[in-house]
Amino acid sequence: MTVHFSMPRNIRSRITLSFALALSFLIGAFSAGLYGTYRTNLYDALDVRLRKDLEITDDALELLLTSDAESANGQLSKRLDPESWLVEVWNMTGTRTFTSGLPTDYLLGSQENGCTSGPEAESLTATTGLKVRSYCRASSSHPGHSFIRVARTREQIDSRLSEFSEMIWFGAPLVVLLSSIVGFYLARRALLPVDRLTEAARKITATRLGQRLPVENPDDELGRLAAAFNVVFENLERSFHQMRRFSSDASHELRTPLTAIRAMGEVAIKLREHAGKDPYEVIASILEEGHYLQDLIDSLLLLSRADSGQVKMSRQPLPIQHFVHEMIDLLGILAEEKGQRIDATKLGDLTVSADHQMIKRAFANLLDNAIKYSPPGSCIRIEAKDSGKNVELSVRDEGSGISADDRMRIFERFYRVSP
């Protein structure tokens, strides 16, 4: 059987679970380290007492070997701490020559090959079942003759370690549980602004893009997130507004030539049916409107491609003087009809790197507006100036100008100032 574990779906539960797991690991590691340190300190203190017991026993070894067992035990009892202790003395042949406590054979184990416990103390169990800590060393007062083994009970240490373990096993889960409850509460409190942001975001629709998310604290993470979303909503609102205005203006621009084509077609039919005339002039007008309509559609397609980043510039060297005179030849007839004069004497011998078709569209629109909105008989001046990194091409007319309110919007698509 396979058991699949999945994380909770909501963030506060995931935060609480992650916090509980991390806290459990940290408390477990800390408790293990604390238990190990506490155990080491208890055994180190016991080992110090064992070494002291061995020194005392070694000093009294002559008395222990020459006196009876009862008298020797009495002498050791006066010198050693009043706590459960054991002493054994062995000779080099492996025979026990003295023992304290119960006269049981091999109370701490046999001693066949000298002191086998090594230079450090060790934990072992006596033949009576008593758990002790033992330390063994060759006698310094009778070198080459005797080995001394001392031991003390470990019951008090084991009892303290058991109590300490019970406290850890009971306290650690309780701490983790209480901390998880507090963590869940804090996570819920911390994520309340997210719930409010979510509710506010649900109210923002395509028809209600003017609403914004509340920013309670602009300096924290949620405040910066809400501010970033507000910028996105502001851009969306502007884009939706531009799309609606673009659709409206484009429809208006397309309606005029289509209406004219339809009207002229009807006139052509009537001329053919009633007057018997050749509708050549009407067809020519229809073709002219169709050409205008085609240019408009091409312009809209160009704008759409520019918005999507699909327009690629084809830069080539472009002499400014030759380009301006080409545009004057193209639009100069409009200025002549209004008795206007175009002055292009301050162009200099400048050459730029530009896309010829793109700059032609822009400059033609600029010059056409200058001719259209300048009074009859006025002068239109075209100048070119090298500013170092760029070439500035300007068109100046004697028209009424653009008001300050409209000046910031003249580059919006299809925008027209008030007549």
Short mmCIF file of C-alpha atoms in Angstrom, two decimals:
data_model
loop_
_atom_site.label_atom_id
_atom_site.label_comp_id
_atom_site.label_asym_id
_atom_site.label_seq_id
_atom_site.Cartn_x
_atom_site.Cartn_y
_atom_site.Cartn_z
CA MET A 1 0.00 0.00 0.00
CA THR A 2 1.34 3.39 -0.99
CA VAL A 3 0.65 6.39 1.23
CA HIS A 4 0.69 9.78 -0.47
CA PHE A 5 1.30 12.90 1.59
CA SER A 6 0.24 16.25 0.24
CA MET A 7 0.78 19.69 1.68
CA PRO A 8 -2.27 21.72 2.75
CA ARG A 9 -3.59 24.03 0.06
CA ASN A 10 -3.95 27.25 2.04
CA ILE A 11 -0.87 29.24 2.95
CA ARG A 12 -1.57 29.60 6.69
CA SER A 13 -1.74 25.81 7.12
CA ARG A 14 1.46 25.32 5.13
CA ILE A 15 3.21 27.97 7.20
CA THR A 16 1.98 26.38 10.44
CA LEU A 17 3.03 22.88 9.34
CA SER A 18 6.45 24.05 8.17
CA PHE A 19 6.89 25.97 11.41
CA ALA A 20 5.91 22.93 13.48
CA LEU A 21 8.29 20.64 11.59
CA ALA A 22 11.18 23.08 11.87
CA LEU A 23 10.47 23.69 15.54
CA SER A 24 10.26 19.95 16.20
CA PHE A 25 13.63 19.42 14.54
CA LEU A 26 15.24 22.29 16.47
CA ILE A 27 13.78 21.23 19.81
CA GLY A 28 14.76 17.61 19.15
CA ALA A 29 18.33 18.58 18.27
CA PHE A 30 18.56 20.94 21.25
CA SER A 31 17.09 18.36 23.62
CA ALA A 32 19.46 15.67 22.38
CA GLY A 33 22.42 17.98 22.82
CA LEU A 34 21.23 19.07 26.25
CA TYR A 35 20.64 15.46 27.32
CA GLY A 36 24.09 14.44 26.10
CA THR A 37 25.76 17.33 27.93
CA TYR A 38 23.84 16.66 31.13
CA ARG A 39 24.69 12.93 30.99
CA THR A 40 28.37 13.65 30.32
CA ASN A 41 28.56 16.07 33.25
CA LEU A 42 26.96 13.57 35.63
CA TYR A 43 29.31 10.77 34.60
CA ASP A 44 32.34 13.07 34.68
CA ALA A 45 31.50 14.01 38.26
CA LEU A 46 31.08 10.32 39.16
CA ASP A 47 34.38 9.44 37.50
CA VAL A 48 36.15 12.09 39.56
CA ARG A 49 34.81 10.49 42.73
CA LEU A 50 35.90 7.05 41.48
CA ARG A 51 39.48 8.23 40.97
CA LYS A 52 39.44 9.71 44.45
CA ASP A 53 38.11 6.41 45.82
CA LEU A 54 40.92 4.54 44.09
CA GLU A 55 43.57 6.86 45.55
CA ILE A 56 42.14 6.46 49.03
CA THR A 57 41.99 2.70 48.60
CA ASP A 58 45.56 2.62 47.30
CA ASP A 59 46.79 4.62 50.29
CA ALA A 60 45.05 2.15 52.63
CA LEU A 61 46.05 -0.95 50.68
CA GLU A 62 48.58 -2.21 53.28
CA LEU A 63 45.93 -2.03 55.98
CA LEU A 64 43.33 -3.76 53.79
CA LEU A 65 45.64 -6.66 53.03
CA THR A 66 46.75 -7.24 56.66
CA SER A 67 43.46 -6.62 58.49
CA ASP A 68 40.34 -8.68 58.60
CA ALA A 69 37.53 -7.86 56.17
CA GLU A 70 35.23 -6.27 58.73
CA SER A 71 37.92 -3.99 60.09
CA ALA A 72 39.06 -3.03 56.58
CA ASN A 73 35.53 -2.18 55.51
CA GLY A 74 35.14 -0.05 58.56
CA GLN A 75 38.33 1.84 57.77
CA LEU A 76 37.20 2.47 54.15
CA SER A 77 33.72 3.57 55.26
CA LYS A 78 35.32 6.34 57.29
CA ARG A 79 37.40 7.54 54.36
CA LEU A 80 34.96 7.15 51.40
CA ASP A 81 31.78 9.17 50.81
CA PRO A 82 28.68 7.64 52.41
CA GLU A 83 27.23 6.44 49.13
CA SER A 84 26.94 3.00 47.55
CA TRP A 85 30.48 1.98 46.75
CA LEU A 86 32.43 -1.19 46.07
CA VAL A 87 36.15 -2.00 46.24
CA GLU A 88 38.07 -5.05 45.00
CA VAL A 89 41.77 -5.81 45.18
CA TRP A 90 43.35 -8.44 42.94
CA ASN A 91 46.87 -9.83 42.85
CA MET A 92 48.87 -10.45 39.70
CA THR A 93 47.78 -14.12 39.57
CA GLY A 94 44.11 -13.13 39.22
CA THR A 95 43.13 -13.91 42.80
CA ARG A 96 40.90 -11.50 44.64
CA THR A 97 42.58 -10.55 47.93
CA PHE A 98 40.00 -8.08 49.23
CA THR A 99 36.40 -7.05 48.56
CA SER A 100 34.07 -4.63 50.25
CA GLY A 101 30.32 -5.06 50.56
CA LEU A 102 28.87 -8.52 50.07
CA PRO A 103 31.37 -11.38 49.99
CA THR A 104 30.08 -12.62 46.65
CA ASP A 105 32.61 -14.12 44.28
CA TYR A 106 33.50 -11.90 41.37
CA LEU A 107 31.20 -9.07 42.42
CA LEU A 108 32.52 -6.80 39.65
CA GLY A 109 33.63 -9.60 37.34
CA SER A 110 36.70 -11.82 37.19
CA GLN A 111 40.19 -10.46 36.91
CA GLU A 112 42.11 -13.07 34.98
CA ASN A 113 44.47 -10.91 32.94
CA GLY A 114 45.07 -7.87 35.02
CA CYS A 115 42.96 -4.71 34.77
CA THR A 116 40.85 -5.16 31.64
CA SER A 117 38.67 -2.06 31.99
CA GLY A 118 41.41 0.17 30.55
CA PRO A 119 42.48 3.65 31.62
CA GLU A 120 38.94 5.05 31.56
CA ALA A 121 35.93 4.31 33.71
CA GLU A 122 33.25 2.01 32.32
CA SER A 123 29.66 1.19 33.05
CA LEU A 124 28.84 -2.40 34.00
CA THR A 125 26.44 -4.51 36.07
CA ALA A 126 27.60 -6.29 39.23
CA THR A 127 26.76 -9.95 39.84
CA THR A 128 24.01 -8.79 42.19
CA GLY A 129 22.33 -6.91 39.32
CA LEU A 130 23.43 -3.51 40.60
CA LYS A 131 24.32 -1.04 37.83
CA VAL A 132 27.62 0.57 38.65
CA ARG A 133 30.35 2.73 37.24
CA SER A 134 33.77 1.05 37.60
CA TYR A 135 37.36 2.25 37.47
CA CYS A 136 40.45 0.01 37.60
CA ARG A 137 44.18 0.75 37.96
CA ALA A 138 47.37 -0.94 39.11
CA SER A 139 48.37 -0.06 42.64
CA SER A 140 51.05 2.60 42.94
CA SER A 141 51.89 1.62 46.54
CA HIS A 142 52.41 -2.07 45.59
CA PRO A 143 53.57 -1.91 41.97
CA GLY A 144 53.60 -5.25 40.22
CA HIS A 145 51.67 -6.83 43.02
CA SER A 146 48.06 -5.64 43.07
CA PHE A 147 45.24 -4.18 40.97
CA ILE A 148 42.51 -2.06 42.51
CA ARG A 149 38.98 -1.82 41.15
CA VAL A 150 36.51 0.66 42.59
CA ALA A 151 32.85 1.14 41.68
CA ARG A 152 29.88 3.29 42.61
CA THR A 153 26.23 2.85 41.84
CA ARG A 154 24.71 4.54 38.77
CA GLU A 155 21.15 4.40 40.07
CA GLN A 156 21.03 8.05 41.07
CA ILE A 157 22.43 9.15 37.70
CA ASP A 158 20.03 6.86 35.82
CA SER A 159 17.16 8.23 37.90
CA ARG A 160 18.10 11.82 37.06
CA LEU A 161 18.51 11.00 33.39
CA SER A 162 15.17 9.20 33.38
CA GLU A 163 13.43 12.20 34.94
CA PHE A 164 15.14 14.49 32.46
CA SER A 165 14.06 12.28 29.53
CA GLU A 166 10.46 12.19 30.76
CA MET A 167 10.47 15.96 31.03
CA ILE A 168 11.76 16.25 27.45
CA TRP A 169 9.34 13.67 26.01
CA PHE A 170 6.42 15.38 27.72
CA GLY A 171 7.50 19.00 27.40
CA ALA A 172 8.81 19.05 23.83
CA PRO A 173 5.54 17.92 22.13
CA LEU A 174 3.60 20.31 24.36
CA VAL A 175 5.86 23.20 23.36
CA VAL A 176 5.53 22.27 19.68
CA LEU A 177 1.74 22.01 19.98
CA LEU A 178 1.35 25.35 21.78
CA SER A 179 3.80 27.02 19.41
CA SER A 180 1.91 25.65 16.39
CA ILE A 181 -1.37 27.03 17.73
CA VAL A 182 0.23 30.41 18.30
CA GLY A 183 1.92 30.18 14.87
CA PHE A 184 -1.39 29.39 13.17
CA TYR A 185 -3.00 32.38 14.89
CA LEU A 186 -0.12 34.68 13.92
CA ALA A 187 -0.14 33.39 10.33
CA ARG A 188 -3.85 34.03 10.15
CA ARG A 189 -3.40 37.55 11.48
CA ALA A 190 -0.51 38.17 9.10
CA LEU A 191 -2.52 36.96 6.08
CA LEU A 192 -5.68 38.94 6.84
CA PRO A 193 -4.47 41.79 4.60
CA VAL A 194 -4.10 39.25 1.79
CA ASP A 195 -7.76 38.26 2.22
CA ARG A 196 -8.75 41.91 2.09
CA LEU A 197 -6.66 42.42 -1.04
CA THR A 198 -8.29 39.34 -2.58
CA GLU A 199 -11.80 40.64 -1.87
CA ALA A 200 -10.91 44.07 -3.26
CA ALA A 201 -9.34 42.52 -6.38
CA ARG A 202 -12.50 40.47 -7.05
CA LYS A 203 -14.51 43.69 -7.26
CA ILE A 204 -12.29 45.08 -10.03
CA THR A 205 -13.77 44.12 -13.39
CA ALA A 206 -13.54 45.41 -16.95
CA THR A 207 -16.32 47.90 -16.14
CA ARG A 208 -14.84 48.90 -12.76
CA LEU A 209 -11.17 49.39 -13.53
CA GLY A 210 -11.20 52.70 -11.70
CA GLN A 211 -11.12 50.96 -8.32
CA ARG A 212 -7.82 50.32 -6.57
CA LEU A 213 -6.52 47.92 -3.94
CA PRO A 214 -6.17 49.30 -0.40
CA VAL A 215 -2.59 50.01 0.65
CA GLU A 216 -2.50 49.84 4.44
CA ASN A 217 1.26 50.08 4.83
CA PRO A 218 3.21 51.12 1.74
CA ASP A 219 6.52 50.13 3.35
CA ASP A 220 5.87 46.41 3.96
CA GLU A 221 5.76 43.55 1.43
CA LEU A 222 1.96 43.48 1.08
CA GLY A 223 1.82 47.24 0.71
CA ARG A 224 4.39 47.15 -2.08
CA LEU A 225 2.49 44.26 -3.70
CA ALA A 226 -0.79 46.19 -3.58
CA ALA A 227 0.93 49.29 -4.99
CA ALA A 228 2.39 47.21 -7.84
CA PHE A 229 -1.05 45.77 -8.64
CA ASN A 230 -2.53 49.27 -8.57
CA VAL A 231 0.01 50.33 -11.18
CA VAL A 232 -1.00 47.31 -13.29
CA PHE A 233 -4.70 48.19 -12.92
CA GLU A 234 -3.95 51.79 -13.83
CA ASN A 235 -2.17 50.67 -16.99
CA LEU A 236 -5.04 48.29 -17.78
CA GLU A 237 -7.57 51.08 -17.29
CA ARG A 238 -5.56 53.33 -19.59
CA SER A 239 -5.26 50.55 -22.17
CA PHE A 240 -8.98 49.77 -22.03
CA HIS A 241 -9.77 53.46 -22.37
CA GLN A 242 -7.43 53.76 -25.35
CA MET A 243 -8.91 50.64 -26.94
CA ARG A 244 -12.44 51.97 -26.58
CA ARG A 245 -11.44 55.36 -27.95
CA PHE A 246 -9.42 53.69 -30.70
CA SER A 247 -12.42 51.56 -31.72
CA SER A 248 -14.71 54.56 -31.63
CA ASP A 249 -12.34 56.81 -33.57
CA ALA A 250 -11.43 54.09 -36.05
CA SER A 251 -15.11 53.38 -36.65
CA HIS A 252 -15.71 57.08 -37.17
CA GLU A 253 -12.78 57.37 -39.57
CA LEU A 254 -13.89 54.32 -41.55
CA ARG A 255 -17.55 55.33 -41.64
CA THR A 256 -16.89 58.52 -43.62
CA PRO A 257 -15.22 56.97 -46.72
CA LEU A 258 -17.58 53.99 -46.66
CA THR A 259 -20.59 56.31 -46.57
CA ALA A 260 -19.10 58.36 -49.40
CA ILE A 261 -18.45 55.24 -51.50
CA ARG A 262 -21.98 54.02 -50.95
CA ALA A 263 -23.52 57.39 -51.81
CA MET A 264 -21.41 57.78 -54.96
CA GLY A 265 -22.28 54.23 -56.01
CA GLU A 266 -25.97 55.04 -55.70
CA VAL A 267 -25.43 58.24 -57.72
CA ALA A 268 -23.65 56.26 -60.43
CA ILE A 269 -26.53 53.81 -60.65
CA LYS A 270 -29.06 56.64 -60.91
CA LEU A 271 -27.02 58.39 -63.63
CA ARG A 272 -26.86 55.18 -65.58
CA GLU A 273 -30.55 54.37 -65.25
CA HIS A 274 -32.16 57.79 -65.61
CA ALA A 275 -29.76 60.05 -67.46
CA GLY A 276 -27.96 57.47 -69.52
CA LYS A 277 -24.64 59.15 -68.67
CA ASP A 278 -21.30 57.48 -68.22
CA PRO A 279 -20.57 57.48 -64.47
CA TYR A 280 -16.81 57.77 -65.06
CA GLU A 281 -16.31 60.74 -62.74
CA VAL A 282 -18.26 59.03 -59.98
CA ILE A 283 -16.17 55.87 -60.37
CA ALA A 284 -13.02 57.96 -60.16
CA SER A 285 -14.28 59.49 -56.91
CA ILE A 286 -15.07 56.03 -55.59
CA LEU A 287 -11.55 54.89 -56.41
CA GLU A 288 -10.16 57.97 -54.68
CA GLU A 289 -12.15 57.22 -51.52
CA GLY A 290 -11.12 53.58 -51.79
CA HIS A 291 -7.49 54.64 -51.95
CA TYR A 292 -7.98 56.81 -48.86
CA LEU A 293 -9.69 53.91 -47.12
CA GLN A 294 -6.81 51.59 -48.02
CA ASP A 295 -4.29 54.06 -46.61
CA LEU A 296 -6.32 54.31 -43.41
CA ILE A 297 -6.45 50.54 -43.04
CA ASP A 298 -2.71 50.32 -43.67
CA SER A 299 -2.12 52.92 -40.98
CA LEU A 300 -4.27 51.01 -38.49
CA LEU A 301 -2.41 47.81 -39.35
CA LEU A 302 0.91 49.60 -38.84
CA LEU A 303 -0.22 50.84 -35.42
CA SER A 304 -1.30 47.35 -34.45
CA ARG A 305 2.06 45.88 -35.51
CA ALA A 306 3.93 48.65 -33.71
CA ASP A 307 2.06 47.89 -30.48
CA SER A 308 2.98 44.22 -30.72
CA GLY A 309 6.63 44.99 -31.54
CA GLN A 310 6.46 43.51 -35.06
CA VAL A 311 7.60 46.63 -36.92
CA LYS A 312 11.25 46.49 -37.97
CA MET A 313 13.08 49.65 -38.91
CA SER A 314 15.04 49.65 -42.14
CA ARG A 315 17.62 52.37 -41.47
CA GLN A 316 19.45 53.90 -44.41
CA PRO A 317 21.39 57.14 -44.93
CA LEU A 318 18.91 59.91 -45.63
CA PRO A 319 20.03 63.42 -46.81
CA ILE A 320 17.79 65.91 -45.00
CA GLN A 321 17.79 68.55 -47.76
CA HIS A 322 16.79 66.08 -50.46
CA PHE A 323 14.12 64.54 -48.23
CA VAL A 324 12.50 67.90 -47.30
CA HIS A 325 12.34 69.09 -50.91
CA GLU A 326 10.78 65.77 -51.86
CA MET A 327 8.04 66.34 -49.25
CA ILE A 328 7.56 69.94 -50.45
CA ASP A 329 7.06 68.69 -54.00
CA LEU A 330 4.48 66.23 -52.67
CA LEU A 331 2.44 68.63 -50.51
CA GLY A 332 3.42 72.00 -51.95
CA ILE A 333 0.30 72.12 -54.14
CA LEU A 334 -1.82 72.33 -51.00
CA ALA A 335 0.14 75.37 -49.84
CA GLU A 336 -0.15 77.01 -53.28
CA GLU A 337 -3.95 76.70 -53.15
CA LYS A 338 -3.93 78.82 -49.97
CA GLY A 339 -1.26 81.23 -51.19
CA GLN A 340 1.19 80.02 -48.59
CA ARG A 341 4.98 80.04 -48.91
CA ILE A 342 7.24 77.25 -47.68
CA ASP A 343 10.73 78.40 -46.62
CA ALA A 344 13.30 75.56 -46.51
CA THR A 345 16.56 77.54 -46.74
CA LYS A 346 17.96 76.56 -43.30
CA LEU A 347 18.50 72.87 -43.80
CA GLY A 348 22.23 72.62 -44.14
CA ASP A 349 24.07 69.61 -45.51
CA LEU A 350 22.96 67.00 -42.95
CA THR A 351 22.45 63.25 -43.33
CA VAL A 352 20.72 60.97 -40.85
CA SER A 353 20.21 57.21 -40.52
CA ALA A 354 16.45 56.59 -40.62
CA ASP A 355 13.66 54.49 -42.05
CA HIS A 356 12.54 56.46 -45.11
CA GLN A 357 8.91 55.33 -45.06
CA MET A 358 8.45 55.91 -41.34
CA ILE A 359 9.93 59.40 -41.31
CA LYS A 360 7.97 60.21 -44.45
CA ARG A 361 4.69 59.33 -42.70
CA ALA A 362 5.57 61.44 -39.66
CA PHE A 363 6.84 64.47 -41.56
CA ALA A 364 4.00 64.38 -44.09
CA ASN A 365 1.48 64.50 -41.25
CA LEU A 366 3.37 67.38 -39.62
CA LEU A 367 3.64 69.43 -42.80
CA ASP A 368 0.03 68.69 -43.79
CA ASN A 369 -1.21 70.01 -40.42
CA ALA A 370 0.93 73.12 -40.76
CA ILE A 371 -0.60 73.86 -44.17
CA LYS A 372 -4.11 73.00 -43.05
CA TYR A 373 -4.18 75.13 -39.89
CA SER A 374 -2.12 78.14 -41.09
CA PRO A 375 -3.93 81.19 -42.44
CA PRO A 376 -3.83 81.95 -46.18
CA GLY A 377 -0.80 83.90 -47.32
CA SER A 378 1.30 82.86 -44.33
CA CYS A 379 4.81 81.42 -44.32
CA ILE A 380 5.79 77.92 -43.19
CA ARG A 381 9.44 77.50 -42.18
CA ILE A 382 11.29 74.19 -42.17
CA GLU A 383 14.62 74.08 -40.35
CA ALA A 384 17.18 71.38 -39.52
CA LYS A 385 19.71 71.67 -36.71
CA ASP A 386 22.45 69.32 -35.56
CA SER A 387 22.26 68.94 -31.76
CA GLY A 388 25.30 66.67 -31.49
CA LYS A 389 23.87 63.17 -31.18
CA ASN A 390 20.66 63.86 -33.15
CA VAL A 391 19.32 66.04 -35.92
CA GLU A 392 16.30 68.17 -35.02
CA LEU A 393 13.89 68.79 -37.91
CA SER A 394 11.27 71.43 -37.11
CA VAL A 395 8.22 72.88 -38.88
CA ARG A 396 7.02 76.35 -37.82
CA ASP A 397 3.76 77.91 -38.98
CA GLU A 398 1.73 81.03 -38.23
CA GLY A 399 -1.39 79.21 -37.09
CA SER A 400 -3.33 79.76 -33.87
CA GLY A 401 -1.31 77.12 -32.04
CA ILE A 402 -2.46 74.45 -29.61
CA SER A 403 -3.84 75.23 -26.16
CA ALA A 404 -1.97 74.07 -23.06
CA ASP A 405 -4.77 71.63 -22.19
CA ASP A 406 -4.55 69.92 -25.59
CA ARG A 407 -0.76 70.05 -25.91
CA MET A 408 -0.19 66.96 -23.74
CA ARG A 409 -2.68 64.89 -25.76
CA ILE A 410 -1.75 65.67 -29.34
CA PHE A 411 0.18 62.41 -29.68
CA GLU A 412 -2.80 60.31 -28.65
CA ARG A 413 -4.25 58.35 -31.55
CA PHE A 414 -7.10 60.01 -33.45
CA TYR A 415 -7.20 62.86 -30.95
CA ARG A 416 -8.44 66.11 -32.38
CA VAL A 417 -8.50 69.45 -30.66
CA SER A 418 -11.73 71.39 -30.49
CA PRO A 419 -12.48 73.25 -33.77
#
